[in-house]
Tab-separated table of C-alpha atoms and ligand atoms in Angstrom:
chain	number	residue	atom	x	y	z
N	1	UNK	CA	15.512	46.355	-0.928
N	2	UNK	CA	12.049	45.445	-2.575
N	3	UNK	CA	8.725	44.536	0.072
N	4	UNK	CA	7.694	42.082	-2.196
N	5	UNK	CA	11.150	40.225	-2.662
N	6	UNK	CA	11.490	40.324	1.006
N	7	UNK	CA	8.321	38.995	1.670
N	8	UNK	CA	8.817	35.814	-1.046
N	9	UNK	CA	12.199	35.531	0.320
N	10	UNK	CA	10.645	34.505	3.625
N	11	UNK	CA	7.767	33.119	2.796
N	12	UNK	CA	10.032	30.251	0.941
N	13	UNK	CA	12.295	30.343	3.895
N	14	UNK	CA	9.766	28.987	5.873
N	15	UNK	CA	8.130	26.921	3.372
N	16	UNK	CA	11.902	25.261	2.999
N	17	UNK	CA	11.808	24.821	6.885
N	18	UNK	CA	8.647	23.549	7.975
N	19	UNK	CA	8.462	21.127	4.897
N	20	UNK	CA	12.256	20.160	4.273
N	21	UNK	CA	12.234	17.922	1.996
N	22	UNK	CA	9.278	18.754	-0.620
N	23	UNK	CA	12.176	20.919	-2.886
N	24	UNK	CA	15.487	20.004	-1.991
N	25	UNK	CA	15.183	16.607	-2.074
N	26	UNK	CA	13.454	12.585	-1.698
N	27	UNK	CA	11.013	12.557	1.276
N	28	UNK	CA	11.528	10.414	3.968
N	29	UNK	CA	10.901	6.815	4.265
N	30	UNK	CA	7.753	5.511	6.624
N	31	UNK	CA	7.857	2.142	8.534
N	32	UNK	CA	4.462	0.330	7.625
N	33	UNK	CA	4.031	-3.309	8.322
N	34	UNK	CA	3.281	-6.293	5.644
N	35	UNK	CA	1.072	-9.524	7.194
N	36	UNK	CA	0.847	-12.714	4.992
N	37	UNK	CA	-2.501	-14.141	6.368
N	38	UNK	CA	-3.578	-17.886	4.336
N	39	UNK	CA	-5.172	-19.825	6.887
N	40	UNK	CA	-7.780	-21.348	4.014
N	41	UNK	CA	-4.486	-23.315	3.387
N	42	UNK	CA	-3.854	-23.422	7.491
N	43	UNK	CA	-0.160	-20.965	6.938
N	44	UNK	CA	1.636	-19.514	9.727
N	45	UNK	CA	0.858	-15.664	9.511
N	46	UNK	CA	4.074	-13.533	8.429
N	47	UNK	CA	4.870	-10.310	9.342
N	48	UNK	CA	7.060	-8.255	7.720
N	49	UNK	CA	8.097	-5.015	8.610
N	50	UNK	CA	9.474	-2.448	5.498
N	51	UNK	CA	9.091	0.856	4.389
N	52	UNK	CA	7.248	2.962	2.076
N	53	UNK	CA	8.698	6.694	0.861
N	54	UNK	CA	6.269	8.945	2.619
N	55	UNK	CA	2.730	9.963	0.163
N	56	UNK	CA	3.697	6.674	-1.632
N	57	UNK	CA	1.892	3.845	-2.795
N	58	UNK	CA	1.566	-0.087	-1.297
N	59	UNK	CA	2.948	-1.338	-4.231
N	60	UNK	CA	6.456	0.375	-3.850
N	61	UNK	CA	6.628	-0.753	-0.434
N	62	UNK	CA	5.887	-4.350	-2.030
N	63	UNK	CA	8.163	-4.192	-4.724
N	64	UNK	CA	11.412	-3.412	-2.321
N	65	UNK	CA	10.514	-5.422	-0.238
N	66	UNK	CA	10.627	-7.856	-3.183
N	67	UNK	CA	13.700	-6.697	-4.310
N	68	UNK	CA	15.170	-7.405	-0.701
N	69	UNK	CA	16.189	-10.959	0.764
N	70	UNK	CA	13.456	-10.973	3.140
N	71	UNK	CA	12.100	-13.828	0.968
N	72	UNK	CA	8.396	-11.768	-0.073
N	73	UNK	CA	7.237	-12.651	-3.453
N	74	UNK	CA	4.265	-11.356	-5.361
N	75	UNK	CA	2.661	-10.441	-8.654
N	76	UNK	CA	-0.016	-8.857	-10.183
N	77	UNK	CA	-1.529	-8.450	-13.990
N	78	UNK	CA	-2.977	-4.470	-15.143
N	79	UNK	CA	-6.448	-3.783	-15.204
N	80	UNK	CA	-7.296	-1.469	-17.398
N	81	UNK	CA	-9.617	0.356	-14.815
N	82	UNK	CA	-8.977	-0.509	-11.666
N	83	UNK	CA	-4.241	-0.314	-12.343
N	84	UNK	CA	-2.771	-3.563	-10.500
N	85	UNK	CA	-4.669	-6.220	-9.413
N	86	UNK	CA	-2.681	-8.824	-6.926
N	87	UNK	CA	-2.727	-12.399	-8.482
N	88	UNK	CA	-0.219	-14.492	-6.000
N	89	UNK	CA	1.651	-13.725	-2.526
N	90	UNK	CA	4.515	-15.997	-1.831
N	91	UNK	CA	3.831	-18.894	-3.680
N	92	UNK	CA	0.226	-18.594	-3.949
N	93	UNK	CA	-2.050	-17.266	-6.539
N	94	UNK	CA	-5.777	-16.600	-6.795
N	95	UNK	CA	-7.821	-18.719	-8.414
N	96	UNK	CA	-11.616	-17.849	-10.590
N	97	UNK	CA	-12.832	-21.525	-10.226
N	98	UNK	CA	-11.829	-21.772	-6.936
N	99	UNK	CA	-13.013	-18.229	-6.292
N	100	UNK	CA	-10.335	-17.126	-3.470
N	101	UNK	CA	-8.096	-14.170	-4.164
N	102	UNK	CA	-5.606	-11.830	-2.643
N	103	UNK	CA	-7.825	-9.675	0.230
N	104	UNK	CA	-6.931	-6.528	0.699
N	105	UNK	CA	-7.335	-5.207	4.745
N	106	UNK	CA	-5.848	-1.980	6.649
N	107	UNK	CA	-6.547	-0.892	10.339
N	108	UNK	CA	-8.175	2.870	10.364
N	109	UNK	CA	-7.768	4.540	13.142
N	110	UNK	CA	-10.265	3.373	15.980
N	111	UNK	CA	-11.676	1.024	13.715
N	112	UNK	CA	-9.840	-1.854	13.055
N	113	UNK	CA	-9.189	-3.847	9.887
N	114	UNK	CA	-11.163	-2.248	7.667
N	115	UNK	CA	-11.034	-3.783	3.114
N	116	UNK	CA	-9.125	-0.786	1.303
N	117	UNK	CA	-11.531	0.814	-1.126
N	118	UNK	CA	-8.657	0.710	-3.913
N	119	UNK	CA	-6.009	-1.912	-4.761
N	120	UNK	CA	-2.296	-1.776	-4.173
N	121	UNK	CA	-1.450	1.257	-6.868
N	122	UNK	CA	-3.443	3.345	-5.335
N	123	UNK	CA	-3.015	2.132	-1.151
N	124	UNK	CA	-1.194	5.209	0.341
N	125	UNK	CA	0.054	3.204	3.810
N	126	UNK	CA	0.333	6.003	6.695
N	127	UNK	CA	2.984	5.626	8.997
N	128	UNK	CA	3.108	2.465	11.000
N	129	UNK	CA	0.045	0.681	9.546
N	130	UNK	CA	-0.381	-2.483	8.753
N	131	UNK	CA	-1.274	-4.561	5.689
N	132	UNK	CA	-2.846	-7.243	5.694
N	133	UNK	CA	-2.694	-9.258	1.925
N	134	UNK	CA	-5.535	-12.530	3.266
N	135	UNK	CA	-5.744	-14.957	0.880
N	136	UNK	CA	-9.616	-15.411	0.904
N	137	UNK	CA	-12.914	-16.511	-1.224
N	138	UNK	CA	-15.737	-14.084	-2.564
I	1	B12	C1	-16.204	-8.645	-8.066
I	1	B12	C2	-15.603	-7.951	-6.876
I	1	B12	C3	-14.263	-8.130	-7.568
I	1	B12	C4	-14.150	-10.039	-7.190
I	1	B12	C5	-13.857	-9.879	-8.953
I	1	B12	C6	-14.182	-11.725	-8.863
I	1	B12	C7	-13.686	-11.888	-10.444
I	1	B12	N1	-12.316	-12.446	-10.756
I	1	B12	O1	-15.070	-12.106	-11.180
I	1	B12	C8	-12.895	-10.110	-5.884
I	1	B12	C9	-13.563	-10.212	-4.803
I	1	B12	C10	-12.486	-10.787	-6.653
I	1	B12	C11	-13.046	-8.275	-6.167
I	1	B12	C12	-11.791	-7.662	-5.246
I	1	B12	C13	-11.284	-6.729	-4.980
I	1	B12	N2	-11.749	-5.362	-5.366
I	1	B12	CO1	-13.392	-5.537	-6.625
I	1	B12	N3	-15.043	-5.492	-7.775
I	1	B12	C14	-15.816	-6.469	-7.846
I	1	B12	C15	-17.015	-5.253	-8.320
I	1	B12	C16	-17.991	-5.959	-7.614
I	1	B12	C17	-17.378	-6.263	-10.130
I	1	B12	C18	-16.666	-6.587	-11.280
I	1	B12	C19	-17.233	-7.247	-11.975
I	1	B12	O2	-17.425	-8.162	-12.235
I	1	B12	N4	-17.200	-6.169	-13.756
I	1	B12	C20	-17.885	-7.328	-14.532
I	1	B12	C21	-16.470	-7.848	-15.182
I	1	B12	C22	-17.306	-8.643	-17.001
I	1	B12	O3	-15.792	-6.781	-16.001
I	1	B12	P1	-13.889	-6.381	-15.330
I	1	B12	O4	-12.964	-5.313	-16.093
I	1	B12	O5	-13.433	-7.797	-16.701
I	1	B12	O6	-13.939	-7.316	-14.290
I	1	B12	C23	-12.697	-7.002	-13.466
I	1	B12	C24	-12.019	-6.059	-12.406
I	1	B12	O7	-13.608	-5.664	-11.898
I	1	B12	C25	-10.963	-7.506	-11.718
I	1	B12	N5	-11.215	-6.372	-10.372
I	1	B12	C26	-12.663	-6.492	-9.359
I	1	B12	N6	-11.759	-5.975	-8.494
I	1	B12	C27	-10.277	-5.022	-8.952
I	1	B12	C28	-9.902	-4.136	-7.552
I	1	B12	C29	-9.037	-3.876	-8.002
I	1	B12	C30	-7.715	-3.341	-7.541
I	1	B12	C31	-8.784	-4.878	-9.795
I	1	B12	C32	-6.981	-4.298	-10.380
I	1	B12	C33	-9.108	-4.957	-10.513
I	1	B12	C34	-10.710	-5.427	-10.191
I	1	B12	O8	-11.637	-8.329	-11.459
I	1	B12	C35	-13.026	-8.023	-12.304
I	1	B12	C36	-13.494	-9.631	-13.369
I	1	B12	O9	-11.882	-10.167	-14.140
I	1	B12	C37	-16.129	-3.931	-8.491
I	1	B12	C38	-17.606	-2.917	-8.336
I	1	B12	C39	-18.331	-3.357	-9.765
I	1	B12	N7	-19.669	-2.950	-9.639
I	1	B12	O10	-17.685	-3.057	-11.411
I	1	B12	C40	-15.241	-4.172	-7.617
I	1	B12	C41	-14.419	-3.116	-7.786
I	1	B12	C42	-13.354	-3.041	-8.843
I	1	B12	N8	-13.369	-3.700	-6.569
I	1	B12	C43	-12.873	-2.958	-5.817
I	1	B12	C44	-11.979	-3.228	-4.719
I	1	B12	C45	-11.679	-2.318	-3.606
I	1	B12	C46	-11.343	-4.449	-4.696
I	1	B12	C47	-10.560	-5.000	-3.733
I	1	B12	C48	-8.853	-4.273	-3.715
I	1	B12	C49	-10.750	-4.941	-2.142
I	1	B12	C50	-9.702	-5.075	-1.108
I	1	B12	N9	-10.021	-4.491	-0.210
I	1	B12	O11	-9.893	-6.464	-0.980
I	1	B12	C51	-10.303	-6.880	-4.636
I	1	B12	C52	-8.655	-6.757	-5.168
I	1	B12	C53	-7.747	-6.951	-3.600
I	1	B12	C54	-6.490	-7.429	-5.456
I	1	B12	N10	-5.982	-9.310	-5.396
I	1	B12	O12	-5.682	-6.874	-5.810
I	1	B12	C55	-13.341	-1.982	-6.312
I	1	B12	C56	-11.602	-0.647	-6.896
I	1	B12	C57	-12.034	0.598	-6.582
I	1	B12	C58	-10.353	1.056	-7.505
I	1	B12	N11	-10.873	2.125	-7.856
I	1	B12	O13	-9.524	0.578	-6.882
I	1	B12	C59	-14.720	-1.808	-7.249
I	1	B12	C60	-14.870	-0.620	-7.746
I	1	B12	C61	-15.676	-1.861	-6.290
I	1	B12	C62	-15.520	-0.529	-5.571
I	1	B12	N12	-15.975	0.401	-5.506
I	1	B12	O14	-14.749	-0.367	-4.552
I	1	B12	N13	-13.199	-7.671	-6.893
I	2	NAG	C1	-2.214	0.942	13.026
I	2	NAG	O1	-1.867	0.610	14.100
I	2	NAG	C2	-0.595	0.899	14.929
I	2	NAG	C3	0.176	-0.360	16.074
I	2	NAG	O2	-1.055	-0.694	16.728
I	2	NAG	C4	-0.664	1.877	14.903
I	2	NAG	O3	0.643	2.674	15.326
I	2	NAG	C5	-1.096	3.196	13.484
I	2	NAG	O4	-0.781	4.074	14.169
I	2	NAG	C6	-2.301	2.398	13.054
I	2	NAG	N1	-3.103	3.120	11.881
I	2	NAG	C7	-4.054	3.493	11.937
I	2	NAG	C8	-4.498	4.168	10.908
I	2	NAG	O5	-5.028	3.266	13.090
I	3	NAG	C1	-9.498	-13.268	6.011
I	3	NAG	O1	-9.424	-14.815	5.404
I	3	NAG	C2	-10.135	-15.478	6.317
I	3	NAG	C3	-10.315	-16.843	5.652
I	3	NAG	O2	-11.710	-16.288	4.680
I	3	NAG	C4	-11.535	-14.582	7.235
I	3	NAG	O3	-11.833	-15.862	7.800
I	3	NAG	C5	-11.385	-13.874	7.555
I	3	NAG	O4	-12.437	-13.180	8.266
I	3	NAG	C6	-10.329	-12.590	6.735
I	3	NAG	N1	-10.507	-11.433	6.926
I	3	NAG	C7	-9.226	-11.175	8.336
I	3	NAG	C8	-9.266	-9.328	8.787
I	3	NAG	O5	-8.495	-11.782	8.998
């Protein structure tokens, strides 16, 4: 058999065995937690254990969670520059006059919770990452 061809077949087999889902089927789901925090209105912390597709965006996990029977709801608007802006969570809407908004935080390695540098359309959660949707003021 042609040497280059043999090499190619071997490499493809190796690739498929290392990353079994990349070329063949949908990637696995990874567990994450979405926490809804609203101390401004003295609401209890709510924690939703859910899943995101591996490499997928937080918005996808939030949409699946909303479509499940977990009782989680949210709305967003489309910003031309930065994508989806989270407007409301579980019926509570940010308000420009009151200077309230839904802040996004995530736990980072050895660093506790930090504000994310991007919005819900760009956050790609890591396995078991905890995301806080925090109703706060600016
Ligand atoms: C002020 C400001 C805010 C204010 C807006 C208050 C208001 N209604 O005026 C508040 C505090 C609410 C805010 C929130 C967030 N922000 Co902000 N914000 C800014 C800032 C400093 C100025 C925006 C502005 O007034 N522009 C001038 C006006 C005339 O233009 P505009 O297009 O109308 O501005 C609107 C958008 O910028 C929008 N907006 C603001 N932040 C964000 C973030 C996202 C993801 C989206 C979709 C829209 C959006 O609100 C503005 C008013 O409507 C910019 C940085 C900059 N210097 O531009 C960051 C900036 C836009 N924000 C950023 C981020 C990451 C966030 C948060 C995700 C932070 C967090 N982890 O919680 C949250 C949004 C969460 C959510 N609910 O979706 C990033 C976006 C980067 C990206 N590629 O996604 C920027 C670029 C700062 C940075 N470099 O990190 N923000
Ligand atoms: C966030 O916290 C969870 C639970 O403690 C942990 O399993 C996960 O590795 C953390 N994620 C990061 C990025 O530190
Ligand atoms: C969440 O919002 C509250 C109320 O504004 C604020 O005190 C707190 O620092 C924010 N961040 C976290 C991680 O709770």
